[in-house]
Amino acid sequence: MSRFGAAAVVGAGIAGATVAYELARRGVRTTLFEQRSIAYGASGRNMGLLLNQVEPEVVRIMGIALDAYRELESSRFGLRQQRQLLLARDSEQADAAAKRAVGIRGLGVSVEEVDGAALRTELPQLSVDVLGGWVVEGAWALDPGAATLAFVEAARAAGAEVLTGTRVHTIVEQSGRVHGVISDRGRHACDAVVVATGPWLPQLAPGVRVTAARGWVLRTAPLDFTLPWIIEEMSWPDQDVLGRVGGRPTLADLARGGYDRPVVQALALCQVAGGEALLGTSMAQSLRDAVEGVDMPQRLAERALLVAPGLASLEVGAAWSGMRPLTPDGMPVAGPVAGSEGLFVHGGHGSIGMMTAPATARWLVEGNADELAKLDPARFELGG
């Protein structure tokens, strides 16, 4: 993409912020448009975890993303390494954790099996039913909103113009080629447009298959102890399963009710600066602007107490949801849109946006053909 003279990036979540940074630092005249504020959506509403619980391919991409985070002033967004616990409550979860541990170890990451009694020695609040788990080195945490802002500020320092409170309504095309965008501020001329608007991506790139799923997070009062690990209950599925969650409900689904009940739910727990904890997590179909999932704080609390009943008296100060953009296979889309020269997309990162977007943005701007082939927006129509 660096061959273009001027580019418009639409969306200032982590997907758009990282692309704007990569473009601007290579000398492309870049304008970043955001209709609300920086990290307004899921990029400011997630737990900020970079974990090894997903497939080895995602762990590989995360390693590249970490290099991009380290290029910035990471103290501004609290990038820190922590131990991760793949926790198993039952035999099915124990089998899943063991398989995941083998895959992670194959990437050179240190993992160690620990039984339930040893886990309860470090964290007495855990249930006696917890069978055990695997402690994984090399997990990371950060403040997701602050990290997104750091990429925006780095883009601005490299010469990018950042326009918040500005909606892009239309992409201007002529003879199959991009010539600019029309926003609240009028027409903006450019020869490349990157659409990075999360679950709203199809509004500007209609042929790209990205849908929405809603996830919830609770924020607790400060803990009176130090949490030994980032805890991830082993009931979170692989990316291809997550992709299927994002399918749109039918009229029959809506008529039956309950389409917004979580399809995926697992305990995730981490401690943040100040001693508070973030607790999640879930994923359910979403119609984006509808009022959905109002019982999810209760559901998350119930799930947490199955794993750690000793946390029953912990106060909860806030709860919120964010929408995750999903593709049919759960992996991102990054690359050109067929039939529109100069039009690109960067999105569909689902629950792995903070883990992968800095890497996929770099590949997009560099034009890394080998990596982008796997993220081609047309791969679903091609049967890939």
mmCIF file of C-alpha atoms in Angstrom:
data_model
loop_
_atom_site.group_PDB
_atom_site.id
_atom_site.type_symbol
_atom_site.label_atom_id
_atom_site.label_comp_id
_atom_site.label_asym_id
_atom_site.label_seq_id
_atom_site.Cartn_x
_atom_site.Cartn_y
_atom_site.Cartn_z
ATOM 1 C CA MET A 1 0.000 0.000 0.000
ATOM 2 C CA SER A 2 2.922 2.380 0.442
ATOM 3 C CA ARG A 3 2.862 2.983 -3.335
ATOM 4 C CA PHE A 4 -0.203 5.206 -2.862
ATOM 5 C CA GLY A 5 0.189 8.944 -2.474
ATOM 6 C CA ALA A 6 -2.730 9.632 -0.131
ATOM 7 C CA ALA A 7 -4.879 7.303 1.955
ATOM 8 C CA ALA A 8 -8.032 7.587 4.044
ATOM 9 C CA VAL A 9 -8.426 5.138 6.927
ATOM 10 C CA VAL A 10 -11.975 4.812 8.245
ATOM 11 C CA GLY A 11 -12.325 3.759 11.880
ATOM 12 C CA ALA A 12 -10.083 4.539 14.860
ATOM 13 C CA GLY A 13 -10.228 1.266 16.718
ATOM 14 C CA ILE A 14 -7.131 -0.909 16.931
ATOM 15 C CA ALA A 15 -7.610 -2.056 13.298
ATOM 16 C CA GLY A 16 -7.694 1.475 11.889
ATOM 17 C CA ALA A 17 -5.156 2.967 14.288
ATOM 18 C CA THR A 18 -2.490 0.415 13.414
ATOM 19 C CA VAL A 19 -3.015 0.832 9.655
ATOM 20 C CA ALA A 20 -2.841 4.628 9.944
ATOM 21 C CA TYR A 21 0.416 4.280 11.887
ATOM 22 C CA GLU A 22 1.972 1.920 9.338
ATOM 23 C CA LEU A 23 0.956 4.160 6.424
ATOM 24 C CA ALA A 24 2.065 7.451 7.961
ATOM 25 C CA ARG A 25 5.454 6.149 9.067
ATOM 26 C CA ARG A 26 6.149 5.157 5.445
ATOM 27 C CA GLY A 27 5.427 8.637 4.151
ATOM 28 C CA VAL A 28 1.901 8.074 2.827
ATOM 29 C CA ARG A 29 -0.279 11.163 3.316
ATOM 30 C CA THR A 30 -2.816 9.667 5.719
ATOM 31 C CA THR A 31 -6.123 10.867 7.140
ATOM 32 C CA LEU A 32 -7.806 8.827 9.884
ATOM 33 C CA PHE A 33 -11.588 9.288 10.157
ATOM 34 C CA GLU A 34 -13.613 8.283 13.216
ATOM 35 C CA GLN A 35 -17.292 9.074 13.610
ATOM 36 C CA ARG A 36 -17.164 8.938 17.411
ATOM 37 C CA SER A 37 -13.960 8.901 19.469
ATOM 38 C CA ILE A 38 -10.767 6.860 19.462
ATOM 39 C CA ALA A 39 -11.288 3.273 20.707
ATOM 40 C CA TYR A 40 -14.996 3.973 21.196
ATOM 41 C CA GLY A 41 -16.048 0.431 20.262
ATOM 42 C CA ALA A 42 -14.626 -2.978 21.100
ATOM 43 C CA SER A 43 -11.035 -1.654 21.127
ATOM 44 C CA GLY A 44 -11.831 0.230 24.320
ATOM 45 C CA ARG A 45 -14.210 -2.358 25.736
ATOM 46 C CA ASN A 46 -12.189 -5.566 25.934
ATOM 47 C CA MET A 47 -9.959 -7.040 28.630
ATOM 48 C CA GLY A 48 -6.680 -6.147 26.932
ATOM 49 C CA LEU A 49 -5.312 -9.691 27.042
ATOM 50 C CA LEU A 50 -2.738 -11.188 24.676
ATOM 51 C CA LEU A 51 -3.072 -14.860 25.483
ATOM 52 C CA ASN A 52 -1.741 -18.220 24.373
ATOM 53 C CA GLN A 53 -5.086 -19.996 24.669
ATOM 54 C CA VAL A 54 -5.893 -19.855 20.968
ATOM 55 C CA GLU A 55 -4.470 -21.796 18.032
ATOM 56 C CA PRO A 56 -0.718 -21.830 17.463
ATOM 57 C CA GLU A 57 -1.160 -19.734 14.282
ATOM 58 C CA VAL A 58 -2.673 -16.911 16.333
ATOM 59 C CA VAL A 59 0.102 -17.210 18.909
ATOM 60 C CA ARG A 60 2.595 -16.784 16.050
ATOM 61 C CA ILE A 61 0.840 -13.617 14.883
ATOM 62 C CA MET A 62 0.743 -12.340 18.459
ATOM 63 C CA GLY A 63 4.534 -12.512 18.633
ATOM 64 C CA ILE A 64 4.772 -10.197 15.634
ATOM 65 C CA ALA A 65 2.176 -7.851 17.138
ATOM 66 C CA LEU A 66 4.202 -7.652 20.342
ATOM 67 C CA ASP A 67 7.129 -6.261 18.367
ATOM 68 C CA ALA A 68 4.856 -3.478 17.103
ATOM 69 C CA TYR A 69 3.645 -2.678 20.631
ATOM 70 C CA ARG A 70 7.229 -2.513 21.869
ATOM 71 C CA GLU A 71 8.087 0.058 19.185
ATOM 72 C CA LEU A 72 5.789 2.491 20.953
ATOM 73 C CA GLU A 73 6.174 3.943 24.425
ATOM 74 C CA SER A 74 4.565 0.868 25.973
ATOM 75 C CA SER A 75 4.595 2.300 29.499
ATOM 76 C CA ARG A 76 1.765 4.562 28.344
ATOM 77 C CA PHE A 77 -0.553 1.577 27.993
ATOM 78 C CA GLY A 78 0.845 -0.715 30.671
ATOM 79 C CA LEU A 79 2.187 -3.547 28.532
ATOM 80 C CA ARG A 80 3.224 -6.230 30.995
ATOM 81 C CA GLN A 81 4.022 -9.927 30.930
ATOM 82 C CA GLN A 82 2.070 -12.243 33.210
ATOM 83 C CA ARG A 83 1.593 -15.940 33.780
ATOM 84 C CA GLN A 84 -1.526 -17.451 32.259
ATOM 85 C CA LEU A 85 -3.531 -20.341 33.675
ATOM 86 C CA LEU A 86 -5.447 -22.628 31.324
ATOM 87 C CA LEU A 87 -7.933 -23.770 33.955
ATOM 88 C CA ALA A 88 -9.897 -27.031 33.781
ATOM 89 C CA ARG A 89 -13.012 -27.630 35.863
ATOM 90 C CA ASP A 90 -13.824 -31.052 34.403
ATOM 91 C CA SER A 91 -12.323 -33.825 32.324
ATOM 92 C CA GLU A 92 -13.473 -32.335 29.001
ATOM 93 C CA GLN A 93 -11.763 -29.055 29.795
ATOM 94 C CA ALA A 94 -8.690 -30.943 31.047
ATOM 95 C CA ASP A 95 -8.386 -32.748 27.711
ATOM 96 C CA ALA A 96 -8.754 -29.453 25.835
ATOM 97 C CA ALA A 97 -6.134 -27.791 28.028
ATOM 98 C CA ALA A 98 -3.671 -30.651 27.521
ATOM 99 C CA LYS A 99 -4.059 -30.474 23.725
ATOM 100 C CA ARG A 100 -3.631 -26.721 23.763
ATOM 101 C CA ALA A 101 -0.545 -27.025 25.951
ATOM 102 C CA VAL A 102 1.057 -29.395 23.443
ATOM 103 C CA GLY A 103 0.449 -26.916 20.633
ATOM 104 C CA ILE A 104 1.799 -23.990 22.610
ATOM 105 C CA ARG A 105 4.876 -25.923 23.707
ATOM 106 C CA GLY A 106 5.531 -26.696 20.054
ATOM 107 C CA LEU A 107 6.009 -22.954 19.515
ATOM 108 C CA GLY A 108 8.728 -22.844 22.152
ATOM 109 C CA VAL A 109 6.509 -21.418 24.910
ATOM 110 C CA SER A 110 7.039 -22.800 28.414
ATOM 111 C CA VAL A 111 4.024 -24.631 29.901
ATOM 112 C CA GLU A 112 3.725 -26.580 33.147
ATOM 113 C CA GLU A 113 0.910 -28.841 34.339
ATOM 114 C CA VAL A 114 -0.441 -28.082 37.841
ATOM 115 C CA ASP A 115 -3.058 -30.047 39.775
ATOM 116 C CA GLY A 116 -6.078 -28.570 41.527
ATOM 117 C CA ALA A 117 -4.601 -28.781 45.018
ATOM 118 C CA ALA A 118 -1.540 -26.795 43.963
ATOM 119 C CA LEU A 119 -3.716 -24.178 42.293
ATOM 120 C CA ARG A 120 -5.810 -23.771 45.448
ATOM 121 C CA THR A 121 -2.634 -23.285 47.458
ATOM 122 C CA GLU A 122 -1.900 -20.183 45.375
ATOM 123 C CA LEU A 123 -5.543 -19.107 45.057
ATOM 124 C CA PRO A 124 -7.740 -20.508 47.868
ATOM 125 C CA GLN A 125 -10.846 -18.905 46.338
ATOM 126 C CA LEU A 126 -10.955 -21.617 43.649
ATOM 127 C CA SER A 127 -13.582 -24.340 43.816
ATOM 128 C CA VAL A 128 -12.659 -27.789 45.119
ATOM 129 C CA ASP A 129 -14.072 -29.064 41.821
ATOM 130 C CA VAL A 130 -11.272 -27.491 39.790
ATOM 131 C CA LEU A 131 -9.200 -30.396 38.489
ATOM 132 C CA GLY A 132 -6.088 -28.429 37.568
ATOM 133 C CA GLY A 133 -4.613 -26.734 34.558
ATOM 134 C CA TRP A 134 -1.523 -25.582 32.744
ATOM 135 C CA VAL A 135 0.511 -22.514 33.643
ATOM 136 C CA VAL A 136 1.766 -20.785 30.495
ATOM 137 C CA GLU A 137 4.568 -18.266 30.304
ATOM 138 C CA GLY A 138 4.499 -15.458 27.769
ATOM 139 C CA ALA A 139 1.003 -14.053 28.211
ATOM 140 C CA TRP A 140 0.642 -10.278 28.149
ATOM 141 C CA ALA A 141 -1.831 -7.639 29.254
ATOM 142 C CA LEU A 142 -2.320 -3.974 28.404
ATOM 143 C CA ASP A 143 -4.843 -1.152 28.586
ATOM 144 C CA PRO A 144 -6.602 -1.598 25.230
ATOM 145 C CA GLY A 145 -7.983 1.922 24.878
ATOM 146 C CA ALA A 146 -4.656 3.489 25.780
ATOM 147 C CA ALA A 147 -2.813 1.181 23.375
ATOM 148 C CA THR A 148 -5.140 2.158 20.534
ATOM 149 C CA LEU A 149 -4.584 5.822 21.364
ATOM 150 C CA ALA A 150 -0.815 5.260 21.359
ATOM 151 C CA PHE A 151 -0.953 4.029 17.755
ATOM 152 C CA VAL A 152 -3.104 7.031 16.792
ATOM 153 C CA GLU A 153 -0.647 9.414 18.434
ATOM 154 C CA ALA A 154 2.293 7.703 16.710
ATOM 155 C CA ALA A 155 0.465 8.072 13.385
ATOM 156 C CA ARG A 156 -0.163 11.743 14.122
ATOM 157 C CA ALA A 157 3.497 12.267 15.019
ATOM 158 C CA ALA A 158 4.408 10.724 11.643
ATOM 159 C CA GLY A 159 2.195 13.247 9.851
ATOM 160 C CA ALA A 160 -1.276 11.701 9.813
ATOM 161 C CA GLU A 161 -4.339 13.904 10.201
ATOM 162 C CA VAL A 162 -6.854 12.555 12.728
ATOM 163 C CA LEU A 163 -10.505 13.594 12.400
ATOM 164 C CA THR A 164 -12.762 12.380 15.217
ATOM 165 C CA GLY A 165 -16.480 13.080 15.312
ATOM 166 C CA THR A 166 -16.472 12.712 11.536
ATOM 167 C CA ARG A 167 -18.462 10.044 9.758
ATOM 168 C CA VAL A 168 -17.494 8.776 6.310
ATOM 169 C CA HIS A 169 -20.709 8.244 4.352
ATOM 170 C CA THR A 170 -19.528 7.208 0.904
ATOM 171 C CA ILE A 171 -16.448 6.019 -0.947
ATOM 172 C CA VAL A 172 -16.017 7.892 -4.225
ATOM 173 C CA GLU A 173 -15.249 5.538 -7.114
ATOM 174 C CA GLN A 174 -15.063 6.028 -10.839
ATOM 175 C CA SER A 175 -14.324 3.390 -13.480
ATOM 176 C CA GLY A 176 -13.525 0.852 -10.761
ATOM 177 C CA ARG A 177 -11.006 3.084 -9.017
ATOM 178 C CA VAL A 178 -11.103 4.903 -5.675
ATOM 179 C CA HIS A 179 -10.878 8.695 -5.823
ATOM 180 C CA GLY A 180 -11.742 9.640 -2.252
ATOM 181 C CA VAL A 181 -14.451 9.683 0.401
ATOM 182 C CA ILE A 182 -17.350 11.933 1.339
ATOM 183 C CA SER A 183 -17.546 12.638 5.069
ATOM 184 C CA ASP A 184 -19.353 15.056 7.355
ATOM 185 C CA ARG A 185 -16.659 17.560 6.392
ATOM 186 C CA GLY A 186 -17.169 17.166 2.663
ATOM 187 C CA ARG A 187 -15.210 15.447 -0.074
ATOM 188 C CA HIS A 188 -11.709 14.215 0.693
ATOM 189 C CA ALA A 189 -9.502 13.231 -2.253
ATOM 190 C CA CYS A 190 -7.215 10.191 -1.981
ATOM 191 C CA ASP A 191 -6.171 7.218 -4.061
ATOM 192 C CA ALA A 192 -6.535 4.569 -1.351
ATOM 193 C CA VAL A 193 -9.182 3.879 1.299
ATOM 194 C CA VAL A 194 -8.861 1.351 4.128
ATOM 195 C CA VAL A 195 -12.176 0.434 5.746
ATOM 196 C CA ALA A 196 -11.551 -0.598 9.366
ATOM 197 C CA THR A 197 -14.938 -0.033 10.964
ATOM 198 C CA GLY A 198 -15.375 -3.299 12.843
ATOM 199 C CA PRO A 199 -18.895 -4.755 12.663
ATOM 200 C CA TRP A 200 -19.964 -1.819 10.475
ATOM 201 C CA LEU A 201 -17.396 -2.688 7.794
ATOM 202 C CA PRO A 202 -19.963 -3.992 5.244
ATOM 203 C CA GLN A 203 -21.654 -0.579 5.144
ATOM 204 C CA LEU A 204 -18.709 0.763 3.127
ATOM 205 C CA ALA A 205 -17.506 -2.576 1.709
ATOM 206 C CA PRO A 206 -20.778 -4.464 1.100
ATOM 207 C CA GLY A 207 -19.282 -7.638 -0.338
ATOM 208 C CA VAL A 208 -17.039 -8.381 2.645
ATOM 209 C CA ARG A 209 -18.415 -10.975 5.070
ATOM 210 C CA VAL A 210 -18.105 -9.466 8.524
ATOM 211 C CA THR A 211 -20.853 -9.759 11.131
ATOM 212 C CA ALA A 212 -21.261 -8.714 14.760
ATOM 213 C CA ALA A 213 -21.133 -10.567 18.069
ATOM 214 C CA ARG A 214 -21.527 -8.994 21.500
ATOM 215 C CA GLY A 215 -19.294 -9.734 24.485
ATOM 216 C CA TRP A 216 -19.490 -8.515 28.080
ATOM 217 C CA VAL A 217 -16.988 -7.590 30.799
ATOM 218 C CA LEU A 218 -17.355 -6.822 34.520
ATOM 219 C CA ARG A 219 -14.996 -4.612 36.514
ATOM 220 C CA THR A 220 -14.673 -5.387 40.221
ATOM 221 C CA ALA A 221 -13.519 -3.439 43.244
ATOM 222 C CA PRO A 222 -9.829 -3.828 44.174
ATOM 223 C CA LEU A 223 -8.884 -7.347 45.218
ATOM 224 C CA ASP A 224 -7.413 -7.789 48.695
ATOM 225 C CA PHE A 225 -4.850 -10.212 47.257
ATOM 226 C CA THR A 226 -2.643 -10.487 44.189
ATOM 227 C CA LEU A 227 -4.058 -12.712 41.474
ATOM 228 C CA PRO A 228 -1.274 -15.169 40.557
ATOM 229 C CA TRP A 229 -2.219 -15.550 36.895
ATOM 230 C CA ILE A 230 -4.476 -14.394 34.117
ATOM 231 C CA ILE A 231 -7.130 -17.111 34.372
ATOM 232 C CA GLU A 232 -8.716 -18.535 31.232
ATOM 233 C CA GLU A 233 -11.255 -21.308 31.684
ATOM 234 C CA MET A 234 -10.831 -23.900 28.932
ATOM 235 C CA SER A 235 -14.301 -23.665 27.450
ATOM 236 C CA TRP A 236 -13.479 -21.002 24.861
ATOM 237 C CA PRO A 237 -13.529 -22.580 21.380
ATOM 238 C CA ASP A 238 -11.171 -22.230 18.429
ATOM 239 C CA GLN A 239 -11.451 -19.378 15.951
ATOM 240 C CA ASP A 240 -13.439 -21.292 13.315
ATOM 241 C CA VAL A 241 -16.136 -22.086 15.895
ATOM 242 C CA LEU A 242 -16.216 -18.459 17.015
ATOM 243 C CA GLY A 243 -16.721 -17.381 13.420
ATOM 244 C CA ARG A 244 -19.979 -19.304 13.230
ATOM 245 C CA VAL A 245 -21.313 -17.409 16.256
ATOM 246 C CA GLY A 246 -21.447 -14.251 14.190
ATOM 247 C CA GLY A 247 -24.105 -15.456 11.753
ATOM 248 C CA ARG A 248 -27.116 -13.190 11.474
ATOM 249 C CA PRO A 249 -30.332 -14.334 13.202
ATOM 250 C CA THR A 250 -33.306 -15.067 10.972
ATOM 251 C CA LEU A 251 -36.805 -13.679 11.417
ATOM 252 C CA ALA A 252 -37.744 -17.076 12.873
ATOM 253 C CA ASP A 253 -34.907 -16.741 15.413
ATOM 254 C CA LEU A 254 -36.174 -13.321 16.434
ATOM 255 C CA ALA A 255 -39.739 -14.575 16.688
ATOM 256 C CA ARG A 256 -38.673 -17.403 19.001
ATOM 257 C CA GLY A 257 -36.687 -15.007 21.189
ATOM 258 C CA GLY A 258 -33.380 -15.496 22.937
ATOM 259 C CA TYR A 259 -31.143 -15.010 19.887
ATOM 260 C CA ASP A 260 -28.867 -12.885 22.114
ATOM 261 C CA ARG A 261 -28.200 -15.636 24.640
ATOM 262 C CA PRO A 262 -24.454 -16.414 24.763
ATOM 263 C CA VAL A 263 -23.298 -19.087 22.357
ATOM 264 C CA VAL A 264 -19.882 -19.080 24.002
ATOM 265 C CA GLN A 265 -19.165 -18.383 27.660
ATOM 266 C CA ALA A 266 -16.078 -18.915 29.819
ATOM 267 C CA LEU A 267 -14.435 -17.366 32.844
ATOM 268 C CA ALA A 268 -11.609 -14.978 32.098
ATOM 269 C CA LEU A 269 -10.137 -13.061 35.010
ATOM 270 C CA CYS A 270 -7.228 -10.664 35.216
ATOM 271 C CA GLN A 271 -6.000 -8.030 37.649
ATOM 272 C CA VAL A 272 -5.314 -4.506 36.402
ATOM 273 C CA ALA A 273 -3.492 -1.437 37.701
ATOM 274 C CA GLY A 274 -5.022 -0.262 40.950
ATOM 275 C CA GLY A 275 -5.838 -3.813 42.031
ATOM 276 C CA GLU A 276 -9.240 -4.130 40.373
ATOM 277 C CA ALA A 277 -10.094 -7.158 38.273
ATOM 278 C CA LEU A 278 -11.714 -7.521 34.872
ATOM 279 C CA LEU A 279 -14.002 -10.505 34.562
ATOM 280 C CA GLY A 280 -15.558 -11.978 31.413
ATOM 281 C CA THR A 281 -16.264 -13.330 28.936
ATOM 282 C CA SER A 282 -19.011 -14.216 26.483
ATOM 283 C CA MET A 283 -20.069 -14.035 22.856
ATOM 284 C CA ALA A 284 -23.577 -13.813 21.445
ATOM 285 C CA GLN A 285 -25.182 -12.885 18.143
ATOM 286 C CA SER A 286 -25.822 -9.168 17.842
ATOM 287 C CA LEU A 287 -27.963 -6.788 15.816
ATOM 288 C CA ARG A 288 -25.500 -4.028 16.797
ATOM 289 C CA ASP A 289 -27.830 -1.228 17.901
ATOM 290 C CA ALA A 290 -30.472 -3.317 19.662
ATOM 291 C CA VAL A 291 -30.691 -3.574 23.454
ATOM 292 C CA GLU A 292 -29.267 -7.043 24.012
ATOM 293 C CA GLY A 293 -27.939 -9.399 26.655
ATOM 294 C CA VAL A 294 -29.178 -7.470 29.682
ATOM 295 C CA ASP A 295 -28.876 -10.605 31.836
ATOM 296 C CA MET A 296 -25.189 -11.114 30.993
ATOM 297 C CA PRO A 297 -23.772 -9.547 34.181
ATOM 298 C CA GLN A 298 -25.753 -12.159 36.118
ATOM 299 C CA ARG A 299 -24.578 -14.952 33.813
ATOM 300 C CA LEU A 300 -20.929 -13.899 34.130
ATOM 301 C CA ALA A 301 -21.207 -13.764 37.907
ATOM 302 C CA GLU A 302 -22.754 -17.240 38.016
ATOM 303 C CA ARG A 303 -19.959 -18.603 35.840
ATOM 304 C CA ALA A 304 -17.278 -16.971 37.965
ATOM 305 C CA LEU A 305 -18.665 -18.497 41.174
ATOM 306 C CA LEU A 306 -18.651 -21.977 39.643
ATOM 307 C CA VAL A 307 -14.887 -21.627 39.288
ATOM 308 C CA ALA A 308 -14.066 -19.431 42.273
ATOM 309 C CA PRO A 309 -16.832 -19.403 44.917
ATOM 310 C CA GLY A 310 -14.437 -17.660 47.274
ATOM 311 C CA LEU A 311 -14.983 -14.460 45.283
ATOM 312 C CA ALA A 312 -18.673 -14.244 46.238
ATOM 313 C CA SER A 313 -18.272 -11.112 48.369
ATOM 314 C CA LEU A 314 -16.205 -9.235 45.766
ATOM 315 C CA GLU A 315 -17.995 -6.029 44.788
ATOM 316 C CA VAL A 316 -18.660 -5.205 41.128
ATOM 317 C CA GLY A 317 -18.391 -1.574 40.095
ATOM 318 C CA ALA A 318 -19.222 -1.635 36.375
ATOM 319 C CA ALA A 319 -20.351 -3.799 33.487
ATOM 320 C CA TRP A 320 -20.258 -3.096 29.770
ATOM 321 C CA SER A 321 -20.452 -4.785 26.404
ATOM 322 C CA GLY A 322 -18.611 -4.395 23.125
ATOM 323 C CA MET A 323 -19.215 -5.741 19.638
ATOM 324 C CA ARG A 324 -16.677 -8.027 18.054
ATOM 325 C CA PRO A 325 -16.482 -8.162 14.256
ATOM 326 C CA LEU A 326 -16.406 -11.770 13.047
ATOM 327 C CA THR A 327 -15.742 -13.570 9.775
ATOM 328 C CA PRO A 328 -17.045 -17.078 8.936
ATOM 329 C CA ASP A 329 -13.717 -18.722 9.859
ATOM 330 C CA GLY A 330 -12.924 -16.451 12.813
ATOM 331 C CA MET A 331 -9.746 -15.045 11.251
ATOM 332 C CA PRO A 332 -9.306 -11.429 10.082
ATOM 333 C CA VAL A 333 -9.721 -9.993 6.615
ATOM 334 C CA ALA A 334 -6.887 -7.795 5.344
ATOM 335 C CA GLY A 335 -6.321 -6.878 1.748
ATOM 336 C CA PRO A 336 -7.768 -5.321 -1.403
ATOM 337 C CA VAL A 337 -11.436 -5.542 -2.328
ATOM 338 C CA ALA A 338 -11.869 -7.113 -5.750
ATOM 339 C CA GLY A 339 -13.201 -4.800 -8.441
ATOM 340 C CA SER A 340 -12.319 -1.557 -6.629
ATOM 341 C CA GLU A 341 -8.730 -0.487 -7.203
ATOM 342 C CA GLY A 342 -7.441 1.349 -4.147
ATOM 343 C CA LEU A 343 -10.086 -0.048 -1.764
ATOM 344 C CA PHE A 344 -8.831 -2.189 1.129
ATOM 345 C CA VAL A 345 -10.308 -3.684 4.298
ATOM 346 C CA HIS A 346 -8.751 -4.464 7.654
ATOM 347 C CA GLY A 347 -11.085 -6.072 10.165
ATOM 348 C CA GLY A 348 -12.992 -9.114 11.343
ATOM 349 C CA HIS A 349 -10.508 -9.728 14.161
ATOM 350 C CA GLY A 350 -13.196 -10.909 16.578
ATOM 351 C CA SER A 351 -11.824 -11.674 20.032
ATOM 352 C CA ILE A 352 -8.171 -11.476 18.909
ATOM 353 C CA GLY A 353 -7.968 -7.866 17.739
ATOM 354 C CA MET A 354 -5.487 -6.611 20.317
ATOM 355 C CA MET A 355 -3.413 -9.766 19.755
ATOM 356 C CA THR A 356 -3.208 -9.594 15.984
ATOM 357 C CA ALA A 357 -4.153 -6.200 14.483
ATOM 358 C CA PRO A 358 -0.672 -4.630 14.758
ATOM 359 C CA ALA A 359 0.727 -7.566 12.749
ATOM 360 C CA THR A 360 -2.013 -7.772 10.126
ATOM 361 C CA ALA A 361 -1.864 -3.981 9.625
ATOM 362 C CA ARG A 362 1.864 -4.205 8.944
ATOM 363 C CA TRP A 363 1.368 -7.000 6.421
ATOM 364 C CA LEU A 364 -1.379 -5.030 4.689
ATOM 365 C CA VAL A 365 0.703 -1.887 4.281
ATOM 366 C CA GLU A 366 3.852 -3.807 3.307
ATOM 367 C CA GLY A 367 1.889 -5.893 0.809
ATOM 368 C CA ASN A 368 3.143 -9.156 2.324
ATOM 369 C CA ALA A 369 1.674 -11.523 -0.280
ATOM 370 C CA ASP A 370 2.314 -14.766 1.623
ATOM 371 C CA GLU A 371 0.584 -13.583 4.795
ATOM 372 C CA LEU A 372 -2.222 -11.669 3.057
ATOM 373 C CA ALA A 373 -3.148 -14.698 0.941
ATOM 374 C CA LYS A 374 -4.494 -16.317 4.119
ATOM 375 C CA LEU A 375 -6.473 -13.178 5.031
ATOM 376 C CA ASP A 376 -7.913 -12.451 1.575
ATOM 377 C CA PRO A 377 -11.403 -10.890 1.934
ATOM 378 C CA ALA A 378 -12.591 -13.027 -1.032
ATOM 379 C CA ARG A 379 -11.544 -16.349 0.500
ATOM 380 C CA PHE A 380 -15.066 -17.282 1.615
ATOM 381 C CA GLU A 381 -16.568 -16.873 -1.835
ATOM 382 C CA LEU A 382 -13.644 -18.890 -3.171
ATOM 383 C CA GLY A 383 -14.453 -21.740 -0.802
ATOM 384 C CA GLY A 384 -11.374 -21.163 1.310
#
